[in-house]
Every structure is written in structure tokens, then in C-alpha cells.
Amino acid sequence: MLTNPPLSLYIHIPWCVRKCPYCDFNSHAVKNLKSENQTEFDLPEQEYIDRLIEDLEQELPKVWGRRLHSIFIGGGTPSLFSPESLDRLLSAVRARLPFENNIEITMEANPGTFEAEKFRGFRKAGINRLSIGVQSFNAKHLEQLGRIHNPQQAIDAAKFAHEAGYDSFNLDLMHGLPNQTLEQALNDLETAISLKPHHISWYQLTLEPNTLFHQQPPQLPHDEVLWDIQEAGQKLLADHGYQQYETSAYSKAPGLRAKHNLNYWQFGDYLGIGAGAHGKITRLDLGEIHRTTKKRHPKDYLQGSLSDISQDTAIPNRELPFEFMLNALRLIDGVPVTLFSQYTGLPINHIREVLQEAVADGLLENDPARLQPTEKGALFLNELLERFIPNSESNNNEPSSASIQFTQL
């Protein structure tokens, strides 16, 4: 029987100072700088906050009576907005949706000094967790990645997050960078660990379509080097008490895991507001699970009528197993088997044959109570996930959203 999972809110702010060559997110470089020192930008900040509130109002009928489990403000670079604007936005959200007592409110932030100086203001606005986009502490690699900060600014940002009193913060770090050696990758990790973040996201650079790196590929390390980096990095993190709980996520304790991302991975619900935002909502009144998408370009999002900026479609039942597994099997410990039926409305027998084949091939643990990848299954996750993609030939008249690129989240 279909039940409501926890409900989260994703808020997208699409502007950044510069588009990074590896970035395939819906982000747009800020134009018309007002100041040479980059402390002011020509952003439609108040207009965008107004539209976000209107966007949320439009979504409310789908989630009446439900409480918010977490909020994530992503981008782009949300820290380009002022603490006062984000305070107004969060106050508007709080007035329209009840918060759980221990709600996690995360914001992505860039480590530049300009944004770091606002960390206290963001904390006062109610943001209790930061995700700081460091990517590397190596000056050459930061330049290759198109980042606007330097290594010292990244270090200072982490220190400032501690001083500002954040309950938790994450450092985002990449490996497998252009011409990166094993020693350089481990130096990045060691620097991050020395800053004592509560959480580290450590993931391999991938060349995504529609990015400059995809059009002009840099020289990446050979597979043997990538494997050595992965093995040595995971050991280093474990030796310092960082527990891996997802493909690229490590926390100091279970209570410091990213609640918002865990809700994604456990097939929870989330409203998505903002340019290009996506949402996934269980509609018990219709007995369906719906996907929502918003207009991608900020101009279209701001100027379009409310009815035009959003699309809402039901996910066909045949696609639900893949949608569920795409998230759940990223978790090292997997999820309870019962979650599949609760959150998809489908009986587990619907995928029993595929599960048995995956167990026989050593990709899934032979555990009747959990859906959990083996060490081999985690290593060959794409191969495991492909088994749950529906056969489109037998459903030619039904649209499919299952042709999803397998990338780091």
C-alpha cells in the first residue's frame, strides 16, 4: 500500500560568478558586475524571492497537512544572495508549511571571502548546515576547474563555519582531477580532514554532456591511478573516523549524515521550487507518484505565468522500480525491503525475478529483509541499476523517463 514518505524542500538559486567547465547543473554566470571587487552583483534578488514564494504557494495543495523534514538551498551559488533575503524566504516557507522540530536546513556556499563573511547572517536566518564547494586545495587544480577561490580562502571558510556555530557542515571535494597524482589527491583529503568538518562529500570528476570539459576533455588520470586514489582515500577517511554511508558521502557519526540527501536516496518526497528545480511528490489522493519540473532559464521562470513555469506528470508504474533503485542502491547499507512497497505502492514480487538474478550474480546481498548492494554491486553499480530499467519495446505507447545518466549526485 502506497504511503507518504518524509517531505523535503529543494530551493534552486541559479546564478554563480562563473560557470565552471565541469558543471552540468542549471547555473548561469552573473552579468553586469556593479563593483570591481565583486561585492555587488546585478541580481534580481527580491524579484526572485517573490517568485519562489509564489512557486511554493502553487505547490501547497499537493502536500496539505504534511511537515517539512529538510530544506536544501542549492545552485548556482545561493550564497550570492543576502542573509536578509534568505531570512525572508525561509520565514515565508515556515508560515506555509510546518517544520519538524529537528529540521535540517542546508545551503550551498562558495569559499570566497566575500561569501564567508556572511556565514553568521545565514546562521541567524535559520540555516543550520552548510555545504562548502571546495573541490580542491591545490591552486593549479582550482584554476583548471574554473574555481574563483584560492586554497587559503577554502581553509578560512571551513574555520569560519566552525566559528559561526553551524550544527554541521560539509566539504565538497573532487578527485580524479586533470593530471592529478595519488599524492595530490591524498593531500587534498588530508587538508580537508584537518579542518574537522562533520561531513565530507568525496567524488570522482566525471565529464558530463553539455559542459566545456566534455567538449574539450582535459587529460584525466589513468584508470590504475583512479583506482589507487579511491582505495587509499577511502582508507584515509575511515582511519580518521569518517563512515561511508553512500557512494560519495562520509560522516563523522550517523547523526551527522545529510538528512536531505538521505531522503532522496530513500525515495522520499521533495518539493522543488526555483528555475530548473525538480520535485517528486506522492499523491495518495490519486494513488500516483508525480514528478514536477520548472522552467530552466531564470528569465522564463521570472516572467512566465505561474501556470506556465511548472510541469507535473505521473511516473508510470513500470518505471518506479528503476526510479527507486537508482537512489536506494547508492546507500552502502541499502534500505529495508518493506520500503519498496511502502513508497512505490508495488508488491516486492513485481521485481522478485530481477532481484534473484542480481543475488545470483553477486551484485545484491542475499538478505530477505534488505535491498543492499554487495561490494561487487557497489563497484559495478551502473550494471546493477540497468537491470531495473523497463523494457521500452513492450511499452511503445508509454513515455519513459528511465534513460537517466548514471552520475555522481
mmCIF file of C-alpha atoms in Angstrom:
data_model
loop_
_atom_site.group_PDB
_atom_site.id
_atom_site.type_symbol
_atom_site.label_atom_id
_atom_site.label_comp_id
_atom_site.label_asym_id
_atom_site.label_seq_id
_atom_site.Cartn_x
_atom_site.Cartn_y
_atom_site.Cartn_z
ATOM 1 C CA MET A 1 0.000 0.000 0.000
ATOM 2 C CA LEU A 2 1.328 3.422 -1.024
ATOM 3 C CA THR A 3 2.264 5.655 1.933
ATOM 4 C CA ASN A 4 3.685 9.150 2.319
ATOM 5 C CA PRO A 5 7.455 9.242 2.876
ATOM 6 C CA PRO A 6 9.161 12.204 4.594
ATOM 7 C CA LEU A 7 8.802 15.530 2.759
ATOM 8 C CA SER A 8 11.715 17.812 1.875
ATOM 9 C CA LEU A 9 12.007 21.119 0.016
ATOM 10 C CA TYR A 10 14.627 21.942 -2.611
ATOM 11 C CA ILE A 11 15.140 25.619 -3.496
ATOM 12 C CA HIS A 12 17.227 26.445 -6.568
ATOM 13 C CA ILE A 13 19.100 29.733 -6.986
ATOM 14 C CA PRO A 14 20.619 29.588 -10.467
ATOM 15 C CA TRP A 15 23.282 32.317 -10.520
ATOM 16 C CA CYS A 16 27.022 31.998 -9.995
ATOM 17 C CA VAL A 17 30.027 34.262 -10.557
ATOM 18 C CA ARG A 18 31.460 31.997 -13.249
ATOM 19 C CA LYS A 19 30.305 28.786 -14.936
ATOM 20 C CA CYS A 20 32.761 26.017 -14.094
ATOM 21 C CA PRO A 21 33.872 23.862 -17.063
ATOM 22 C CA TYR A 22 32.763 20.607 -15.371
ATOM 23 C CA CYS A 23 29.348 21.843 -14.178
ATOM 24 C CA ASP A 24 26.188 20.465 -15.798
ATOM 25 C CA PHE A 25 23.764 21.983 -13.272
ATOM 26 C CA ASN A 26 21.310 24.711 -14.203
ATOM 27 C CA SER A 27 23.577 27.657 -13.394
ATOM 28 C CA HIS A 28 24.085 30.998 -15.113
ATOM 29 C CA ALA A 29 27.037 33.361 -14.742
ATOM 30 C CA VAL A 30 26.216 36.739 -13.215
ATOM 31 C CA LYS A 31 26.378 39.612 -15.668
ATOM 32 C CA ASN A 32 26.779 43.372 -15.235
ATOM 33 C CA LEU A 33 29.005 43.496 -12.173
ATOM 34 C CA LYS A 34 28.394 46.735 -10.297
ATOM 35 C CA SER A 35 31.693 46.696 -8.452
ATOM 36 C CA GLU A 36 35.236 45.735 -9.356
ATOM 37 C CA ASN A 37 35.779 43.992 -6.027
ATOM 38 C CA GLN A 38 32.853 41.682 -6.765
ATOM 39 C CA THR A 39 30.930 42.581 -3.609
ATOM 40 C CA GLU A 40 27.793 43.585 -5.515
ATOM 41 C CA PHE A 41 26.075 41.921 -8.422
ATOM 42 C CA ASP A 42 23.208 42.886 -10.652
ATOM 43 C CA LEU A 43 20.835 40.172 -9.466
ATOM 44 C CA PRO A 44 17.010 40.289 -9.432
ATOM 45 C CA GLU A 45 17.225 39.136 -5.826
ATOM 46 C CA GLN A 46 13.955 40.446 -4.410
ATOM 47 C CA GLU A 47 12.032 39.635 -7.573
ATOM 48 C CA TYR A 48 13.343 36.066 -7.457
ATOM 49 C CA ILE A 49 12.437 35.639 -3.783
ATOM 50 C CA ASP A 50 8.918 36.852 -4.586
ATOM 51 C CA ARG A 51 8.616 34.295 -7.389
ATOM 52 C CA LEU A 52 9.946 31.477 -5.172
ATOM 53 C CA ILE A 53 7.213 32.229 -2.637
ATOM 54 C CA GLU A 54 4.580 32.251 -5.395
ATOM 55 C CA ASP A 55 6.006 28.975 -6.716
ATOM 56 C CA LEU A 56 5.701 27.399 -3.279
ATOM 57 C CA GLU A 57 2.124 28.648 -2.939
ATOM 58 C CA GLN A 58 1.278 26.857 -6.181
ATOM 59 C CA GLU A 59 2.715 23.571 -4.834
ATOM 60 C CA LEU A 60 0.969 23.630 -1.439
ATOM 61 C CA PRO A 61 -2.272 21.833 -2.417
ATOM 62 C CA LYS A 62 -0.201 18.719 -3.223
ATOM 63 C CA VAL A 63 1.161 18.471 0.324
ATOM 64 C CA TRP A 64 -1.552 19.765 2.669
ATOM 65 C CA GLY A 65 -1.099 18.526 6.229
ATOM 66 C CA ARG A 66 2.495 17.362 5.787
ATOM 67 C CA ARG A 67 5.555 18.614 7.704
ATOM 68 C CA LEU A 68 8.927 19.542 6.251
ATOM 69 C CA HIS A 69 11.740 17.130 7.080
ATOM 70 C CA SER A 70 14.574 19.152 5.485
ATOM 71 C CA ILE A 71 15.345 22.105 3.212
ATOM 72 C CA PHE A 72 18.232 22.377 0.761
ATOM 73 C CA ILE A 73 19.137 25.652 -0.963
ATOM 74 C CA GLY A 74 21.276 24.817 -3.988
ATOM 75 C CA GLY A 75 22.546 26.378 -7.166
ATOM 76 C CA GLY A 76 24.408 28.043 -8.736
ATOM 77 C CA THR A 77 25.776 29.873 -5.765
ATOM 78 C CA PRO A 78 22.997 30.611 -3.263
ATOM 79 C CA SER A 79 25.443 32.476 -1.031
ATOM 80 C CA LEU A 80 25.408 35.308 -3.582
ATOM 81 C CA PHE A 81 22.054 36.242 -2.045
ATOM 82 C CA SER A 82 21.973 38.281 1.148
ATOM 83 C CA PRO A 83 21.154 36.766 4.531
ATOM 84 C CA GLU A 84 18.204 39.165 4.722
ATOM 85 C CA SER A 85 16.694 37.772 1.509
ATOM 86 C CA LEU A 86 17.115 34.170 2.627
ATOM 87 C CA ASP A 87 15.626 35.059 6.010
ATOM 88 C CA ARG A 88 12.564 36.466 4.235
ATOM 89 C CA LEU A 89 12.306 33.331 2.091
ATOM 90 C CA LEU A 90 12.611 30.888 4.996
ATOM 91 C CA SER A 91 10.111 32.897 7.044
ATOM 92 C CA ALA A 92 7.659 32.611 4.142
ATOM 93 C CA VAL A 93 8.237 28.852 3.936
ATOM 94 C CA ARG A 94 7.745 28.480 7.690
ATOM 95 C CA ALA A 95 4.471 30.387 7.509
ATOM 96 C CA ARG A 96 3.128 27.995 4.877
ATOM 97 C CA LEU A 97 4.480 24.589 5.896
ATOM 98 C CA PRO A 98 5.079 23.284 9.427
ATOM 99 C CA PHE A 99 8.660 22.300 10.217
ATOM 100 C CA GLU A 100 9.712 19.151 12.028
ATOM 101 C CA ASN A 101 11.390 20.021 15.330
ATOM 102 C CA ASN A 102 14.844 18.888 14.199
ATOM 103 C CA ILE A 103 14.618 20.143 10.605
ATOM 104 C CA GLU A 104 17.890 20.308 8.690
ATOM 105 C CA ILE A 105 18.301 23.459 6.557
ATOM 106 C CA THR A 106 21.339 23.292 4.270
ATOM 107 C CA MET A 107 22.749 25.905 1.903
ATOM 108 C CA GLU A 108 25.492 25.502 -0.683
ATOM 109 C CA ALA A 109 28.208 28.142 -0.336
ATOM 110 C CA ASN A 110 31.386 29.100 -2.144
ATOM 111 C CA PRO A 111 34.535 29.567 -0.064
ATOM 112 C CA GLY A 112 35.386 33.077 -1.306
ATOM 113 C CA THR A 113 35.970 35.618 1.463
ATOM 114 C CA PHE A 114 33.005 37.698 0.341
ATOM 115 C CA GLU A 115 30.546 34.870 0.987
ATOM 116 C CA ALA A 116 32.319 33.604 4.115
ATOM 117 C CA GLU A 117 31.761 36.955 5.812
ATOM 118 C CA LYS A 118 28.018 36.349 5.558
ATOM 119 C CA PHE A 119 28.054 32.944 7.264
ATOM 120 C CA ARG A 120 26.863 34.374 10.590
ATOM 121 C CA GLY A 121 23.959 36.084 8.855
ATOM 122 C CA PHE A 122 22.919 32.850 7.163
ATOM 123 C CA ARG A 123 23.045 31.060 10.520
ATOM 124 C CA LYS A 124 20.851 33.732 12.083
ATOM 125 C CA ALA A 125 18.368 33.305 9.213
ATOM 126 C CA GLY A 126 17.864 29.676 10.274
ATOM 127 C CA ILE A 127 20.332 27.840 8.025
ATOM 128 C CA ASN A 128 21.949 25.250 10.310
ATOM 129 C CA ARG A 129 24.116 23.351 7.821
ATOM 130 C CA LEU A 130 26.487 24.451 5.050
ATOM 131 C CA SER A 131 27.828 22.547 2.065
ATOM 132 C CA ILE A 132 31.026 24.325 1.047
ATOM 133 C CA GLY A 133 32.189 23.763 -2.542
ATOM 134 C CA VAL A 134 35.946 23.437 -2.046
ATOM 135 C CA GLN A 135 36.665 20.808 -4.776
ATOM 136 C CA SER A 136 40.437 21.042 -4.176
ATOM 137 C CA PHE A 137 43.056 22.752 -2.008
ATOM 138 C CA ASN A 138 45.581 22.727 -4.864
ATOM 139 C CA ALA A 139 45.907 26.130 -6.570
ATOM 140 C CA LYS A 140 46.668 24.642 -10.008
ATOM 141 C CA HIS A 141 43.690 22.297 -9.864
ATOM 142 C CA LEU A 142 41.374 25.072 -8.684
ATOM 143 C CA GLU A 143 42.427 27.119 -11.699
ATOM 144 C CA GLN A 144 41.824 24.181 -14.058
ATOM 145 C CA LEU A 145 38.369 23.667 -12.516
ATOM 146 C CA GLY A 146 37.482 27.320 -13.048
ATOM 147 C CA ARG A 147 37.002 27.983 -9.337
ATOM 148 C CA ILE A 148 37.136 31.620 -8.183
ATOM 149 C CA HIS A 149 38.648 30.944 -4.740
ATOM 150 C CA ASN A 150 42.168 30.064 -3.663
ATOM 151 C CA PRO A 151 43.297 27.367 -1.190
ATOM 152 C CA GLN A 152 43.558 29.771 1.749
ATOM 153 C CA GLN A 153 40.018 31.059 1.208
ATOM 154 C CA ALA A 154 38.775 27.464 1.291
ATOM 155 C CA ILE A 155 40.578 26.847 4.578
ATOM 156 C CA ASP A 156 39.262 30.120 6.029
ATOM 157 C CA ALA A 157 35.682 29.262 5.010
ATOM 158 C CA ALA A 158 35.796 25.988 6.953
ATOM 159 C CA LYS A 159 37.199 27.749 10.007
ATOM 160 C CA PHE A 160 34.535 30.431 9.755
ATOM 161 C CA ALA A 161 31.786 27.785 9.600
ATOM 162 C CA HIS A 162 33.048 26.429 12.933
ATOM 163 C CA GLU A 163 33.180 29.921 14.441
ATOM 164 C CA ALA A 164 29.691 30.807 13.192
ATOM 165 C CA GLY A 165 28.252 27.896 15.147
ATOM 166 C CA TYR A 166 26.877 25.638 12.413
ATOM 167 C CA ASP A 167 25.462 22.386 13.741
ATOM 168 C CA SER A 168 27.089 20.611 10.820
ATOM 169 C CA PHE A 169 28.918 21.458 7.623
ATOM 170 C CA ASN A 170 30.073 19.525 4.591
ATOM 171 C CA LEU A 171 33.183 19.979 2.474
ATOM 172 C CA ASP A 172 32.667 19.077 -1.190
ATOM 173 C CA LEU A 173 35.846 17.594 -2.650
ATOM 174 C CA MET A 174 36.689 16.077 -6.051
ATOM 175 C CA HIS A 175 39.317 13.565 -7.067
ATOM 176 C CA GLY A 176 40.488 12.258 -10.433
ATOM 177 C CA LEU A 177 41.261 15.838 -11.481
ATOM 178 C CA PRO A 178 43.271 16.689 -14.625
ATOM 179 C CA ASN A 179 46.750 15.134 -14.279
ATOM 180 C CA GLN A 180 46.182 14.606 -10.540
ATOM 181 C CA THR A 181 48.574 12.230 -8.791
ATOM 182 C CA LEU A 182 47.772 9.924 -5.896
ATOM 183 C CA GLU A 183 49.843 12.151 -3.584
ATOM 184 C CA GLN A 184 47.946 15.296 -4.643
ATOM 185 C CA ALA A 185 44.559 13.625 -4.146
ATOM 186 C CA LEU A 186 45.508 12.448 -0.657
ATOM 187 C CA ASN A 187 46.925 15.878 0.208
ATOM 188 C CA ASP A 188 43.512 17.376 -0.604
ATOM 189 C CA LEU A 189 41.810 14.845 1.647
ATOM 190 C CA GLU A 190 44.302 15.333 4.468
ATOM 191 C CA THR A 191 43.767 19.099 4.366
ATOM 192 C CA ALA A 192 40.002 18.638 4.432
ATOM 193 C CA ILE A 193 40.212 16.227 7.375
ATOM 194 C CA SER A 194 42.452 18.632 9.299
ATOM 195 C CA LEU A 195 39.655 21.247 9.154
ATOM 196 C CA LYS A 196 37.375 18.875 11.114
ATOM 197 C CA PRO A 197 34.205 19.053 9.002
ATOM 198 C CA HIS A 198 31.299 16.958 10.220
ATOM 199 C CA HIS A 199 30.770 15.564 6.712
ATOM 200 C CA ILE A 200 32.829 15.127 3.536
ATOM 201 C CA SER A 201 31.482 14.526 0.029
ATOM 202 C CA TRP A 202 34.340 12.996 -1.973
ATOM 203 C CA TYR A 203 33.597 12.087 -5.542
ATOM 204 C CA GLN A 204 35.353 11.498 -8.830
ATOM 205 C CA LEU A 205 35.266 14.141 -11.552
ATOM 206 C CA THR A 206 33.163 12.978 -14.497
ATOM 207 C CA LEU A 207 32.906 14.610 -17.907
ATOM 208 C CA GLU A 208 29.212 15.379 -18.276
ATOM 209 C CA PRO A 209 27.464 16.238 -21.567
ATOM 210 C CA ASN A 210 26.806 19.928 -22.215
ATOM 211 C CA THR A 211 29.921 21.039 -20.337
ATOM 212 C CA LEU A 212 33.135 22.646 -21.560
ATOM 213 C CA PHE A 213 35.134 19.682 -20.250
ATOM 214 C CA HIS A 214 33.019 17.342 -22.379
ATOM 215 C CA GLN A 215 33.662 19.445 -25.482
ATOM 216 C CA GLN A 216 37.369 19.943 -24.694
ATOM 217 C CA PRO A 217 38.330 16.974 -22.471
ATOM 218 C CA PRO A 218 41.282 17.519 -20.130
ATOM 219 C CA GLN A 219 43.870 14.817 -19.511
ATOM 220 C CA LEU A 220 42.479 12.764 -16.629
ATOM 221 C CA PRO A 221 44.452 10.187 -14.594
ATOM 222 C CA HIS A 222 44.636 6.630 -15.927
ATOM 223 C CA ASP A 223 42.244 4.031 -14.517
ATOM 224 C CA GLU A 224 45.011 2.466 -12.424
ATOM 225 C CA VAL A 225 45.701 5.806 -10.724
ATOM 226 C CA LEU A 226 41.984 6.406 -10.189
ATOM 227 C CA TRP A 227 41.663 3.020 -8.517
ATOM 228 C CA ASP A 228 44.652 3.704 -6.264
ATOM 229 C CA ILE A 229 43.183 7.098 -5.294
ATOM 230 C CA GLN A 230 39.826 5.541 -4.468
ATOM 231 C CA GLU A 231 41.296 2.776 -2.318
ATOM 232 C CA ALA A 232 43.790 4.962 -0.470
ATOM 233 C CA GLY A 233 41.280 7.784 0.018
ATOM 234 C CA GLN A 234 38.612 5.535 1.490
ATOM 235 C CA LYS A 235 41.155 4.064 3.911
ATOM 236 C CA LEU A 236 42.342 7.540 4.939
ATOM 237 C CA LEU A 237 38.777 8.689 5.619
ATOM 238 C CA ALA A 238 37.981 5.542 7.603
ATOM 239 C CA ASP A 239 41.182 5.876 9.637
ATOM 240 C CA HIS A 240 40.022 9.356 10.702
ATOM 241 C CA GLY A 241 36.544 8.234 11.702
ATOM 242 C CA TYR A 242 34.579 9.190 8.595
ATOM 243 C CA GLN A 243 31.994 6.490 7.945
ATOM 244 C CA GLN A 244 30.997 5.918 4.318
ATOM 245 C CA TYR A 245 27.228 5.587 4.014
ATOM 246 C CA GLU A 246 26.718 6.371 0.310
ATOM 247 C CA THR A 247 28.774 6.175 -2.876
ATOM 248 C CA SER A 248 30.482 9.516 -2.232
ATOM 249 C CA ALA A 249 29.302 10.580 1.263
ATOM 250 C CA TYR A 250 31.186 10.224 4.553
ATOM 251 C CA SER A 251 30.133 11.445 8.007
ATOM 252 C CA LYS A 252 31.673 11.543 11.478
ATOM 253 C CA ALA A 253 28.597 9.880 13.004
ATOM 254 C CA PRO A 254 25.209 8.545 11.823
ATOM 255 C CA GLY A 255 23.529 11.636 13.282
ATOM 256 C CA LEU A 256 25.654 13.859 11.033
ATOM 257 C CA ARG A 257 24.596 12.250 7.772
ATOM 258 C CA ALA A 258 22.898 14.577 5.292
ATOM 259 C CA LYS A 259 19.204 14.197 6.146
ATOM 260 C CA HIS A 260 18.089 15.899 2.943
ATOM 261 C CA ASN A 261 20.188 13.674 0.681
ATOM 262 C CA LEU A 262 19.202 10.589 2.656
ATOM 263 C CA ASN A 263 15.581 11.425 1.926
ATOM 264 C CA TYR A 264 16.392 11.481 -1.803
ATOM 265 C CA TRP A 265 18.236 8.177 -1.609
ATOM 266 C CA GLN A 266 15.445 6.518 0.378
ATOM 267 C CA PHE A 267 12.903 7.618 -2.266
ATOM 268 C CA GLY A 268 11.397 10.320 -0.084
ATOM 269 C CA ASP A 269 9.267 13.184 -1.395
ATOM 270 C CA TYR A 270 10.510 16.665 -2.140
ATOM 271 C CA LEU A 271 9.006 19.853 -3.459
ATOM 272 C CA GLY A 272 11.210 21.682 -5.961
ATOM 273 C CA ILE A 273 10.950 25.443 -6.407
ATOM 274 C CA GLY A 274 13.124 27.756 -8.476
ATOM 275 C CA ALA A 275 14.421 27.841 -12.044
ATOM 276 C CA GLY A 276 15.028 24.296 -13.276
ATOM 277 C CA ALA A 277 14.051 22.699 -9.954
ATOM 278 C CA HIS A 278 12.674 19.145 -9.896
ATOM 279 C CA GLY A 279 10.254 17.628 -7.417
ATOM 280 C CA LYS A 280 8.823 14.216 -6.587
ATOM 281 C CA ILE A 281 5.533 14.019 -4.709
ATOM 282 C CA THR A 282 3.404 11.057 -3.601
ATOM 283 C CA ARG A 283 -0.260 11.759 -4.335
ATOM 284 C CA LEU A 284 -2.277 9.435 -2.111
ATOM 285 C CA ASP A 285 -5.464 11.121 -3.377
ATOM 286 C CA LEU A 286 -4.641 9.893 -6.896
ATOM 287 C CA GLY A 287 -2.739 6.737 -5.964
ATOM 288 C CA GLU A 288 0.211 8.034 -8.015
ATOM 289 C CA ILE A 289 3.731 9.424 -7.698
ATOM 290 C CA HIS A 290 4.350 12.633 -9.623
ATOM 291 C CA ARG A 291 7.426 14.399 -10.979
ATOM 292 C CA THR A 292 7.453 18.186 -11.286
ATOM 293 C CA THR A 293 9.865 20.345 -13.287
ATOM 294 C CA LYS A 294 10.208 24.116 -13.537
ATOM 295 C CA LYS A 295 11.312 26.348 -16.392
ATOM 296 C CA ARG A 296 15.103 26.241 -16.550
ATOM 297 C CA HIS A 297 16.118 29.721 -17.663
ATOM 298 C CA PRO A 298 15.807 32.392 -14.943
ATOM 299 C CA LYS A 299 14.211 34.853 -17.367
ATOM 300 C CA ASP A 300 11.498 32.342 -18.349
ATOM 301 C CA TYR A 301 10.969 31.382 -14.712
ATOM 302 C CA LEU A 302 10.596 35.001 -13.606
ATOM 303 C CA GLN A 303 8.453 36.259 -16.476
ATOM 304 C CA GLY A 304 6.224 33.281 -17.198
ATOM 305 C CA SER A 305 2.806 32.911 -15.658
ATOM 306 C CA LEU A 306 2.642 30.606 -12.648
ATOM 307 C CA SER A 307 0.702 28.035 -14.654
ATOM 308 C CA ASP A 308 3.412 28.021 -17.350
ATOM 309 C CA ILE A 309 6.562 27.675 -15.235
ATOM 310 C CA SER A 310 5.726 24.201 -13.922
ATOM 311 C CA GLN A 311 5.063 20.770 -15.423
ATOM 312 C CA ASP A 312 3.564 17.883 -13.467
ATOM 313 C CA THR A 313 3.483 14.274 -14.704
ATOM 314 C CA ALA A 314 2.721 10.931 -13.094
ATOM 315 C CA ILE A 315 5.554 8.373 -13.105
ATOM 316 C CA PRO A 316 4.375 5.210 -14.912
ATOM 317 C CA ASN A 317 4.336 2.139 -12.649
ATOM 318 C CA ARG A 318 6.763 0.322 -14.930
ATOM 319 C CA GLU A 319 9.404 2.980 -14.242
ATOM 320 C CA LEU A 320 9.047 3.035 -10.454
ATOM 321 C CA PRO A 321 11.432 0.103 -9.728
ATOM 322 C CA PHE A 322 14.273 1.844 -11.570
ATOM 323 C CA GLU A 323 13.457 5.222 -10.007
ATOM 324 C CA PHE A 324 13.509 3.616 -6.553
ATOM 325 C CA MET A 325 16.686 1.584 -7.070
ATOM 326 C CA LEU A 326 18.547 4.464 -8.737
ATOM 327 C CA ASN A 327 18.521 6.135 -5.334
ATOM 328 C CA ALA A 328 18.376 3.314 -2.771
ATOM 329 C CA LEU A 329 21.247 1.234 -4.131
ATOM 330 C CA ARG A 330 23.685 4.146 -3.734
ATOM 331 C CA LEU A 331 23.447 3.591 0.017
ATOM 332 C CA ILE A 332 26.157 1.300 1.385
ATOM 333 C CA ASP A 333 23.711 -0.394 3.781
ATOM 334 C CA GLY A 334 20.811 -0.283 1.318
ATOM 335 C CA VAL A 335 17.230 0.062 2.564
ATOM 336 C CA PRO A 336 14.641 -2.248 4.159
ATOM 337 C CA VAL A 337 12.752 -4.360 1.618
ATOM 338 C CA THR A 338 9.473 -3.049 3.060
ATOM 339 C CA LEU A 339 10.356 0.470 1.888
ATOM 340 C CA PHE A 340 9.923 -0.559 -1.747
ATOM 341 C CA SER A 341 6.230 -1.408 -1.393
ATOM 342 C CA GLN A 342 5.508 1.460 1.004
ATOM 343 C CA TYR A 343 6.983 4.152 -1.237
ATOM 344 C CA THR A 344 6.131 2.776 -4.702
ATOM 345 C CA GLY A 345 2.832 1.033 -3.981
ATOM 346 C CA LEU A 346 4.104 -2.039 -5.873
ATOM 347 C CA PRO A 347 4.487 -5.518 -4.337
ATOM 348 C CA ILE A 348 8.063 -6.736 -3.979
ATOM 349 C CA ASN A 349 7.098 -9.715 -6.178
ATOM 350 C CA HIS A 350 6.928 -7.186 -9.023
ATOM 351 C CA ILE A 351 10.760 -7.287 -9.141
ATOM 352 C CA ARG A 352 11.431 -10.637 -7.461
ATOM 353 C CA GLU A 353 12.936 -12.263 -10.544
ATOM 354 C CA VAL A 354 15.346 -9.370 -11.164
ATOM 355 C CA LEU A 355 16.390 -9.394 -7.501
ATOM 356 C CA GLN A 356 17.088 -13.125 -7.573
ATOM 357 C CA GLU A 357 19.230 -12.757 -10.691
ATOM 358 C CA ALA A 358 21.207 -9.906 -9.101
ATOM 359 C CA VAL A 359 21.798 -12.026 -5.985
ATOM 360 C CA ALA A 360 22.919 -14.983 -8.107
ATOM 361 C CA ASP A 361 25.388 -12.723 -9.944
ATOM 362 C CA GLY A 362 26.836 -11.428 -6.681
ATOM 363 C CA LEU A 363 25.552 -7.875 -7.078
ATOM 364 C CA LEU A 364 22.974 -7.906 -4.260
ATOM 365 C CA GLU A 365 23.242 -9.316 -0.758
ATOM 366 C CA ASN A 366 21.166 -12.447 -0.168
ATOM 367 C CA ASP A 367 19.155 -10.794 2.627
ATOM 368 C CA PRO A 368 15.346 -11.141 2.559
ATOM 369 C CA ALA A 369 14.992 -8.092 4.826
ATOM 370 C CA ARG A 370 17.166 -5.590 2.923
ATOM 371 C CA LEU A 371 17.903 -4.336 -0.563
ATOM 372 C CA GLN A 372 21.662 -3.891 -0.284
ATOM 373 C CA PRO A 373 24.425 -3.970 -2.895
ATOM 374 C CA THR A 374 27.383 -6.261 -2.313
ATOM 375 C CA GLU A 375 30.891 -4.853 -2.538
ATOM 376 C CA LYS A 376 30.877 -6.010 -6.164
ATOM 377 C CA GLY A 377 27.447 -4.450 -6.727
ATOM 378 C CA ALA A 378 28.632 -1.098 -5.365
ATOM 379 C CA LEU A 379 31.672 -1.280 -7.633
ATOM 380 C CA PHE A 380 29.543 -2.112 -10.696
ATOM 381 C CA LEU A 381 26.550 -0.005 -9.690
ATOM 382 C CA ASN A 382 25.623 1.018 -13.233
ATOM 383 C CA GLU A 383 25.382 -2.641 -14.283
ATOM 384 C CA LEU A 384 23.178 -3.387 -11.282
ATOM 385 C CA LEU A 385 20.867 -0.420 -11.908
ATOM 386 C CA GLU A 386 20.449 -1.201 -15.598
ATOM 387 C CA ARG A 387 18.648 -4.412 -14.644
ATOM 388 C CA PHE A 388 15.713 -2.356 -13.358
ATOM 389 C CA ILE A 389 15.262 -0.215 -16.494
ATOM 390 C CA PRO A 390 11.906 -1.153 -18.084
ATOM 391 C CA ASN A 391 11.838 -2.798 -21.486
ATOM 392 C CA SER A 392 10.682 0.066 -23.703
ATOM 393 C CA GLU A 393 9.904 -2.259 -26.602
ATOM 394 C CA SER A 394 6.956 -3.700 -24.712
ATOM 395 C CA ASN A 395 5.603 -0.268 -23.831
ATOM 396 C CA ASN A 396 5.963 1.736 -27.020
ATOM 397 C CA ASN A 397 2.961 3.922 -26.254
ATOM 398 C CA GLU A 398 4.109 4.933 -22.801
ATOM 399 C CA PRO A 399 6.660 7.733 -22.315
ATOM 400 C CA SER A 400 9.774 6.817 -20.385
ATOM 401 C CA SER A 401 11.969 8.840 -18.038
ATOM 402 C CA ALA A 402 14.211 5.903 -17.262
ATOM 403 C CA SER A 403 17.031 6.794 -19.638
ATOM 404 C CA ILE A 404 18.886 8.615 -16.855
ATOM 405 C CA GLN A 405 22.636 9.184 -16.950
ATOM 406 C CA PHE A 406 24.353 7.425 -14.047
ATOM 407 C CA THR A 407 26.363 10.229 -12.466
ATOM 408 C CA GLN A 408 27.531 11.353 -9.067
ATOM 409 C CA LEU A 409 24.791 13.048 -7.086
#
